[in-house]
Short mmCIF file of C-alpha atoms in Angstrom, two decimals:
data_model
loop_
_atom_site.label_atom_id
_atom_site.label_comp_id
_atom_site.label_asym_id
_atom_site.label_seq_id
_atom_site.Cartn_x
_atom_site.Cartn_y
_atom_site.Cartn_z
CA MET A 103 -7.05 0.14 27.44
CA PRO A 104 -6.17 3.66 28.62
CA SER A 105 -8.73 6.37 28.28
CA SER A 106 -8.44 8.55 25.19
CA GLY A 107 -9.48 11.64 27.16
CA LEU A 108 -12.49 12.31 24.89
CA LYS A 109 -15.92 13.04 26.37
CA SER A 110 -19.08 11.91 24.61
CA ARG A 111 -22.23 14.01 24.35
CA VAL A 112 -25.73 12.77 23.40
CA VAL A 113 -27.74 15.13 21.18
CA ARG A 114 -31.43 14.28 20.75
CA ARG A 115 -33.15 15.14 17.49
CA HIS A 116 -36.60 14.42 16.09
CA GLY A 117 -36.64 11.87 13.27
CA GLY A 118 -38.68 8.86 14.27
CA PRO A 119 -37.63 5.34 15.34
CA ASN A 120 -36.04 4.40 12.00
CA LEU A 121 -33.62 7.30 12.14
CA MET A 122 -32.86 6.53 15.77
CA ARG A 123 -32.10 2.89 14.95
CA ILE A 124 -29.82 3.94 12.07
CA THR A 125 -28.08 6.45 14.31
CA ARG A 126 -27.50 3.83 17.02
CA SER A 127 -26.17 1.35 14.45
CA VAL A 128 -23.73 3.88 13.03
CA PHE A 129 -22.62 4.84 16.54
CA LEU A 130 -21.95 1.20 17.45
CA VAL A 131 -19.94 0.63 14.26
CA VAL A 132 -17.85 3.75 14.89
CA LEU A 133 -17.31 2.74 18.52
CA ILE A 134 -16.17 -0.75 17.52
CA LEU A 135 -13.78 0.69 14.94
CA MET A 136 -12.38 3.11 17.52
CA LEU A 137 -11.85 0.32 20.04
CA VAL A 138 -10.19 -1.93 17.46
CA GLY A 139 -8.09 0.98 16.27
CA CYS A 140 -6.93 1.77 19.80
CA GLU A 141 -5.93 -1.85 20.41
CA TYR A 142 -4.17 -2.03 17.04
CA ASN A 143 -2.27 1.20 17.68
CA ASN A 144 -1.25 0.07 21.16
CA ARG A 145 0.35 -3.00 19.61
CA LEU A 146 2.03 -1.05 16.85
CA ARG A 147 3.44 1.67 19.08
CA LYS A 148 5.63 -0.90 20.85
CA ILE A 149 7.44 -1.98 17.68
CA ILE A 150 11.15 -1.12 17.84
CA LEU A 151 12.15 0.39 14.51
CA SER A 152 15.83 1.00 15.19
CA VAL A 153 18.56 0.25 17.70
CA ASP A 154 21.83 2.19 18.06
CA VAL A 155 24.42 1.37 20.73
CA SER A 156 26.38 4.35 22.05
CA PRO A 157 30.12 4.53 21.21
CA ARG A 158 30.97 3.76 24.86
CA GLY A 159 28.66 0.74 24.79
CA ASP A 160 26.87 1.83 27.97
CA GLN A 161 23.58 3.02 26.45
CA VAL A 162 21.27 2.25 23.55
CA ALA A 163 18.98 4.63 21.64
CA ILE A 164 15.69 3.02 20.61
CA ARG A 165 13.20 4.35 18.06
CA TYR A 166 9.61 3.11 18.46
CA PHE A 167 6.77 3.12 15.96
CA GLY A 168 4.55 5.36 18.07
CA ASP A 169 6.31 6.18 21.34
CA GLY A 170 9.12 8.32 19.97
CA VAL A 171 12.74 7.74 21.00
CA GLU A 172 14.27 6.79 24.31
CA THR A 173 17.70 5.88 25.65
CA ILE A 174 18.32 2.99 28.04
CA ASP A 175 21.29 2.44 30.34
CA LEU A 176 22.47 -1.10 29.58
CA SER A 177 24.08 -1.56 33.01
CA ASP A 178 20.82 -1.37 34.98
CA SER A 179 18.08 -1.22 32.27
CA SER A 180 16.98 2.24 33.45
CA ARG A 181 15.45 4.72 31.02
CA LYS A 182 17.37 7.95 30.71
CA CYS A 183 15.79 10.13 28.00
CA HIS A 184 12.53 10.15 26.06
CA TRP A 185 11.56 12.36 23.11
CA SER A 186 8.43 12.59 21.02
CA THR A 187 8.82 12.26 17.25
CA GLY A 188 5.58 14.04 16.36
CA GLY A 189 3.82 11.02 14.85
CA SER A 190 4.01 7.32 14.06
CA GLN A 191 6.32 6.18 11.28
CA ILE A 192 6.72 2.89 9.46
CA ARG A 193 10.50 3.34 9.54
CA GLY A 194 12.63 5.68 11.56
CA PHE A 195 16.05 5.94 13.17
CA ALA A 196 17.83 7.62 16.06
CA SER A 197 21.63 7.75 15.87
CA TYR A 198 24.42 8.62 18.31
CA SER A 199 27.17 10.93 17.16
CA SER A 200 30.64 9.37 16.97
CA SER A 201 31.57 11.08 20.27
CA GLY A 202 28.34 9.88 21.89
CA GLU A 203 27.43 13.42 22.99
CA LEU A 204 24.54 13.94 20.56
CA ILE A 205 21.61 11.90 19.27
CA ALA A 206 20.03 12.77 15.91
CA VAL A 207 16.32 12.07 15.49
CA GLY A 208 14.14 12.49 12.42
CA LYS A 209 11.00 14.32 13.55
CA GLU A 210 7.77 15.65 12.07
CA HIS A 211 6.63 19.26 12.34
CA LEU A 212 3.21 19.61 13.91
CA SER A 213 2.80 23.33 13.25
CA ILE A 214 2.24 25.99 10.59
CA GLU A 215 5.55 24.91 9.07
CA MET A 216 3.76 21.91 7.57
CA ALA A 217 1.90 24.25 5.23
CA MET A 218 5.21 25.81 4.16
CA GLY A 219 6.64 22.53 2.86
CA ASN A 220 9.02 21.90 5.78
CA MET A 221 7.19 18.91 7.21
CA HIS A 222 10.21 17.13 8.62
CA LYS A 223 13.41 18.03 10.41
CA ILE A 224 16.38 16.50 12.18
CA VAL A 225 16.53 17.31 15.88
CA PHE A 226 19.79 17.03 17.82
CA TYR A 227 19.60 16.14 21.51
CA ASP A 228 22.25 16.12 24.22
CA SER A 229 22.57 12.46 25.25
CA ASN A 230 23.46 13.40 28.85
CA SER A 231 21.04 16.23 29.68
CA CYS A 232 18.33 15.03 27.24
CA GLU A 233 17.86 18.67 26.15
CA GLN A 234 17.39 19.75 22.52
CA VAL A 235 20.51 21.35 21.10
CA ASN A 236 19.61 22.18 17.50
CA ALA A 237 17.19 21.38 14.68
CA VAL A 238 17.61 21.27 10.90
CA PRO A 239 14.62 21.46 8.49
CA LEU A 240 14.66 18.91 5.66
CA GLY A 241 12.28 20.31 3.03
CA ASP A 242 10.71 17.52 0.99
CA PHE A 243 12.13 14.67 3.06
CA SER A 244 9.50 12.53 4.73
CA ASP A 245 9.04 9.56 7.07
CA GLY A 246 11.54 6.74 7.49
CA HIS A 247 14.68 8.77 8.12
CA VAL A 248 17.95 6.85 8.06
CA LEU A 249 20.58 8.88 9.91
CA GLU A 250 24.29 8.45 10.55
CA PHE A 251 26.99 10.85 11.74
CA SER A 252 30.32 11.00 9.96
CA PRO A 253 33.24 9.79 12.13
CA ASP A 254 34.32 13.41 12.80
CA ASP A 255 30.73 14.44 13.72
CA LYS A 256 30.83 17.34 11.26
CA TYR A 257 28.29 15.88 8.85
CA LEU A 258 25.18 13.76 8.84
CA ALA A 259 24.14 11.40 6.06
CA VAL A 260 20.36 11.28 5.69
CA ALA A 261 18.00 9.16 3.59
CA SER A 262 14.21 9.04 3.61
CA ARG A 263 11.12 8.80 1.51
CA ARG A 264 9.90 11.89 -0.29
CA GLN A 265 6.99 13.89 1.07
CA LEU A 266 3.29 13.22 0.69
CA LEU A 267 2.28 11.58 -2.60
CA GLN A 268 5.72 11.83 -4.25
CA ARG A 269 7.25 8.43 -4.99
CA GLY A 270 10.92 7.89 -4.41
CA VAL A 271 13.64 8.61 -1.86
CA ASN A 272 15.91 11.53 -1.04
CA LEU A 273 19.55 11.16 0.00
CA ALA A 274 21.63 14.01 1.42
CA ILE A 275 24.81 15.08 3.19
CA VAL A 276 24.04 17.74 5.83
CA GLU A 277 26.47 19.90 7.80
CA VAL A 278 25.66 19.42 11.49
CA GLU A 279 26.64 22.87 12.78
CA THR A 280 24.93 24.99 10.11
CA GLY A 281 22.24 22.65 8.81
CA LYS A 282 23.43 23.33 5.25
CA THR A 283 22.77 20.59 2.70
CA ILE A 284 26.12 19.86 1.06
CA LYS A 285 24.73 17.54 -1.59
CA LYS A 286 21.41 15.87 -2.37
CA TRP A 287 20.24 13.03 -4.61
CA THR A 288 16.67 12.06 -5.51
CA TYR A 289 15.66 8.68 -6.91
CA GLY A 290 12.11 8.36 -8.22
CA ASP A 291 10.13 5.12 -7.89
CA ALA A 292 12.36 3.88 -5.06
CA ASP A 293 12.02 2.74 -1.44
CA HIS A 294 13.93 1.15 1.48
CA PRO A 295 16.86 3.62 1.65
CA SER A 296 19.87 2.54 3.72
CA LEU A 297 23.36 3.98 4.27
CA ALA A 298 26.70 3.50 6.03
CA PHE A 299 30.04 5.28 6.49
CA SER A 300 33.44 3.65 6.28
CA ASP A 301 35.29 3.72 9.60
CA ASP A 302 37.76 6.38 8.44
CA GLY A 303 34.97 8.57 7.03
CA SER A 304 36.41 8.65 3.52
CA MET A 305 33.49 6.82 1.89
CA LEU A 306 29.73 6.69 2.14
CA VAL A 307 27.43 4.05 0.68
CA PHE A 308 23.70 4.39 -0.03
CA GLY A 309 21.42 1.52 -0.97
CA LEU A 310 17.81 1.49 -2.15
CA THR A 311 15.16 -0.60 -3.88
CA ASN A 312 13.98 0.41 -7.35
CA LEU A 313 10.22 -0.08 -7.65
CA ASN A 314 9.93 -1.39 -11.19
CA SER A 315 6.13 -1.36 -11.30
CA ARG A 316 3.43 1.14 -10.50
CA SER A 317 1.73 1.06 -7.11
CA ASP A 318 -1.48 -0.46 -8.48
CA ASP A 319 0.48 -3.43 -9.86
CA ARG A 320 2.89 -3.99 -6.95
CA GLN A 321 1.54 -7.37 -5.91
CA ASN A 322 2.05 -8.84 -9.37
CA LYS A 323 5.39 -7.34 -10.29
CA LYS A 324 7.34 -6.72 -7.08
CA ASP A 325 9.56 -9.71 -7.90
CA ASN A 326 11.01 -7.58 -10.70
CA ASP A 327 12.34 -4.91 -8.33
CA THR A 328 16.07 -4.20 -8.58
CA GLY A 329 18.48 -2.41 -6.27
CA THR A 330 20.79 0.59 -6.59
CA VAL A 331 24.10 0.97 -4.72
CA LEU A 332 25.73 4.41 -4.68
CA LEU A 333 29.32 4.61 -3.41
CA LEU A 334 30.59 8.15 -2.71
CA ASP A 335 33.84 9.85 -1.80
CA PHE A 336 33.23 11.76 1.42
CA PRO A 337 32.66 14.58 2.24
CA ALA A 338 32.75 15.87 -1.35
CA GLY A 339 29.95 13.54 -2.37
CA ASP A 340 31.57 12.64 -5.71
CA THR A 341 30.44 9.30 -7.09
CA ARG A 342 33.07 6.57 -6.76
CA LYS A 343 30.83 3.87 -8.21
CA GLU A 344 27.15 3.21 -8.83
CA TRP A 345 25.62 -0.07 -9.89
CA ILE A 346 22.35 -1.97 -10.18
CA GLU A 347 21.64 -5.25 -8.38
CA ASP A 348 19.50 -6.97 -11.03
CA THR A 349 18.28 -9.80 -8.78
CA GLY A 350 17.24 -10.08 -5.16
CA LYS A 351 14.09 -7.88 -5.14
CA GLY A 352 16.04 -4.76 -4.27
CA VAL A 353 18.62 -3.57 -1.73
CA VAL A 354 17.22 -3.04 1.78
CA SER A 355 20.37 -2.81 3.95
CA VAL A 356 24.06 -1.94 3.45
CA ASP A 357 27.35 -1.66 5.29
CA ILE A 358 30.93 -1.00 4.24
CA ALA A 359 34.05 -2.67 5.63
CA SER A 360 36.64 -0.70 7.58
CA ASP A 361 39.14 -0.86 4.71
CA SER A 362 36.44 0.44 2.30
CA SER A 363 37.07 -2.34 -0.19
CA ILE A 364 34.02 -4.51 0.53
CA VAL A 365 30.33 -3.61 0.61
CA ALA A 366 27.82 -5.89 2.32
CA LEU A 367 24.29 -5.96 0.91
CA GLY A 368 21.03 -7.30 2.36
CA LEU A 369 18.45 -7.96 -0.35
CA GLY A 370 14.67 -8.15 -0.38
CA ASP A 371 14.63 -11.87 -1.10
CA GLY A 372 16.79 -12.62 1.97
CA THR A 373 20.18 -12.82 0.23
CA VAL A 374 23.23 -11.53 2.10
CA LYS A 375 26.19 -10.89 -0.18
CA LEU A 376 29.62 -9.25 -0.18
CA VAL A 377 30.71 -7.13 -3.14
CA HIS A 378 34.39 -6.46 -3.85
CA TYR A 379 33.50 -3.49 -6.01
CA ILE A 380 37.06 -2.76 -7.23
CA GLU A 381 37.49 -6.26 -8.65
CA GLU A 382 33.77 -6.36 -9.52
CA GLU A 383 33.41 -9.67 -7.72
CA SER A 384 30.66 -10.75 -5.34
CA ARG A 385 29.96 -13.70 -3.05
CA VAL A 386 26.72 -14.84 -1.40
CA LEU A 387 27.11 -15.50 2.34
CA HIS A 388 23.60 -16.56 3.25
CA ARG A 389 19.99 -16.72 2.14
CA PHE A 390 17.25 -16.02 4.68
CA ASP A 391 13.68 -17.04 4.03
CA ASN A 392 12.63 -13.39 4.32
CA MET A 393 14.05 -9.91 3.79
CA ALA A 394 17.62 -9.35 5.10
CA ILE A 395 16.74 -6.20 7.00
CA GLY A 396 20.00 -5.52 8.86
CA LEU A 397 23.78 -5.72 8.30
CA ARG A 398 26.82 -4.84 10.40
CA PHE A 399 30.53 -5.49 9.96
CA SER A 400 32.27 -6.23 13.24
CA PRO A 401 34.74 -3.52 14.40
CA ASN A 402 37.75 -5.60 13.34
CA ASN A 403 36.15 -6.33 9.94
CA LYS A 404 36.41 -10.09 10.51
CA LEU A 405 32.69 -10.80 10.78
CA VAL A 406 29.52 -9.78 8.96
CA PHE A 407 26.36 -9.82 11.10
CA SER A 408 22.94 -10.00 9.43
CA CYS A 409 19.34 -10.54 10.47
CA GLU A 410 15.90 -11.27 9.09
CA SER A 411 12.46 -10.41 10.44
CA ASN A 412 10.28 -13.49 10.58
CA VAL A 413 7.86 -15.04 13.05
CA ASN A 414 11.05 -16.34 14.63
CA GLY A 415 13.69 -13.69 13.94
CA SER A 416 17.28 -14.74 13.23
CA LEU A 417 20.62 -13.03 13.90
CA ILE A 418 23.70 -14.66 12.38
CA SER A 419 27.30 -13.87 11.51
CA HIS A 420 29.85 -15.10 8.99
CA GLN A 421 33.59 -14.69 8.64
CA THR A 422 34.21 -11.97 6.09
CA HIS A 423 36.94 -13.70 4.10
CA SER A 424 36.08 -17.39 4.39
CA GLY A 425 32.30 -17.03 4.57
CA ASN A 426 32.12 -19.62 7.36
CA PRO A 427 29.20 -19.22 9.81
CA VAL A 428 30.06 -18.18 13.38
CA HIS A 429 26.95 -17.08 15.31
CA ASP A 430 23.38 -18.27 14.90
CA TYR A 431 20.66 -16.93 17.22
CA THR A 432 16.92 -17.56 16.81
CA PHE A 433 14.31 -15.55 18.72
CA THR A 434 10.61 -16.15 19.27
CA VAL A 435 9.50 -12.74 17.90
CA PRO A 436 10.35 -10.76 14.75
CA ILE A 437 13.53 -8.67 14.73
CA PHE A 438 13.29 -5.13 13.41
CA ASP A 439 16.89 -3.94 13.94
CA PHE A 440 20.10 -4.69 15.84
CA ASP A 441 23.48 -3.13 16.57
CA VAL A 442 26.88 -4.38 17.71
CA ASP A 443 29.00 -2.45 20.20
CA ASP A 444 32.36 -0.97 19.18
CA GLU A 445 34.28 -3.83 20.81
CA GLY A 446 32.30 -6.52 19.01
CA LYS A 447 31.44 -8.27 22.28
CA THR A 448 27.73 -7.49 22.56
CA ALA A 449 24.75 -7.27 20.22
CA VAL A 450 21.54 -5.45 21.11
CA VAL A 451 18.48 -6.73 19.24
CA GLY A 452 15.16 -4.88 18.95
CA PHE A 453 11.88 -6.73 18.47
CA SER A 454 8.31 -6.11 17.36
CA SER A 455 7.24 -6.79 20.95
CA GLY A 456 8.87 -3.59 22.22
CA GLU A 457 11.69 -5.46 23.95
CA ILE A 458 15.43 -5.47 23.40
CA GLU A 459 17.71 -8.40 24.05
CA VAL A 460 21.37 -7.99 24.99
CA VAL A 461 23.35 -10.89 23.53
CA ASP A 462 26.85 -11.93 24.63
CA LEU A 463 28.80 -12.61 21.43
CA VAL A 464 31.96 -13.87 23.13
CA THR A 465 30.99 -16.65 25.50
CA THR A 466 28.33 -19.32 25.26
CA PRO A 467 25.27 -17.30 24.20
CA THR A 468 23.61 -15.60 27.15
CA SER A 469 21.13 -12.80 26.96
CA GLU A 470 19.05 -10.39 28.98
CA THR A 471 15.66 -9.21 27.75
CA ILE A 472 14.57 -5.69 28.66
CA ALA A 473 10.84 -5.08 28.34
CA ASN A 474 9.26 -1.90 27.00
#
């Protein structure tokens, strides 16, 4: 275990043998907790929270639980950039712009700004030079940022938990150049925000889980959680359609097809479904044993990829129109996120072990694992 850099100092005081024994016992307990905590944190910091393949398909941006964000060149597995995020987060994302020139990262303030209510911000980095370009404060947004650039790179869709002890999630459309918030939505008693743009940038979909019980009763009533899907005209932010998913333990992942007519939903109970929202029809594609944490339509809209995080993580795909299964990959560690390149030939999967695996989707499955 690496050294923490702290120096210990023994201070002797009078108090008799009983006090000395108590002091030694307390010290040993604290030391054990510190050692266990260090080991626990070292394991956690390797968890890959999000994976985003660059538009050119040559790099991937990876968000870790405790080690910030880094980019990796997929041709030779070399690490190009690394940025601190200011603290560990249970969920977090780093996203390439549509041109591939910028990477947006949700980051915590570790300064006097925390006392002013601006605890979090979005930081924009140059993907080539690795230098910071701009930063946008986010007010009462908090950890677990979900970020995605609009196809023209003028706007950023953002979703996260609310700050501190406030329950719920915030959703927003932010102008990249000025940092101005174009529109914002707040949902109380909600969690697991997710979002996606249509390929032409005309529509934006948000998904979230409605927590239908108080925090002190979550273990008994979490099966009653529902989901909300918010479909918006973009960039105006006007509501096209909003509906509740009454079953499935809430919405945890979303994507929207290139023709904007079909929304894919991943639910808390492992269900993967397609919703033809205009006809108000839906079809279940698959049911995982655990939460369906990730969804992606293929670039040609013919396939829907989905994954679950289990002891043995699974990545699968189905034909969009027939529902027939196409790919089925099982891994020996839990998946936390994945992405598919713009040509639909390669998937990059991120694991709890701190590794990514590059999967060939075209030929007989071959893969290359890149260690953290």
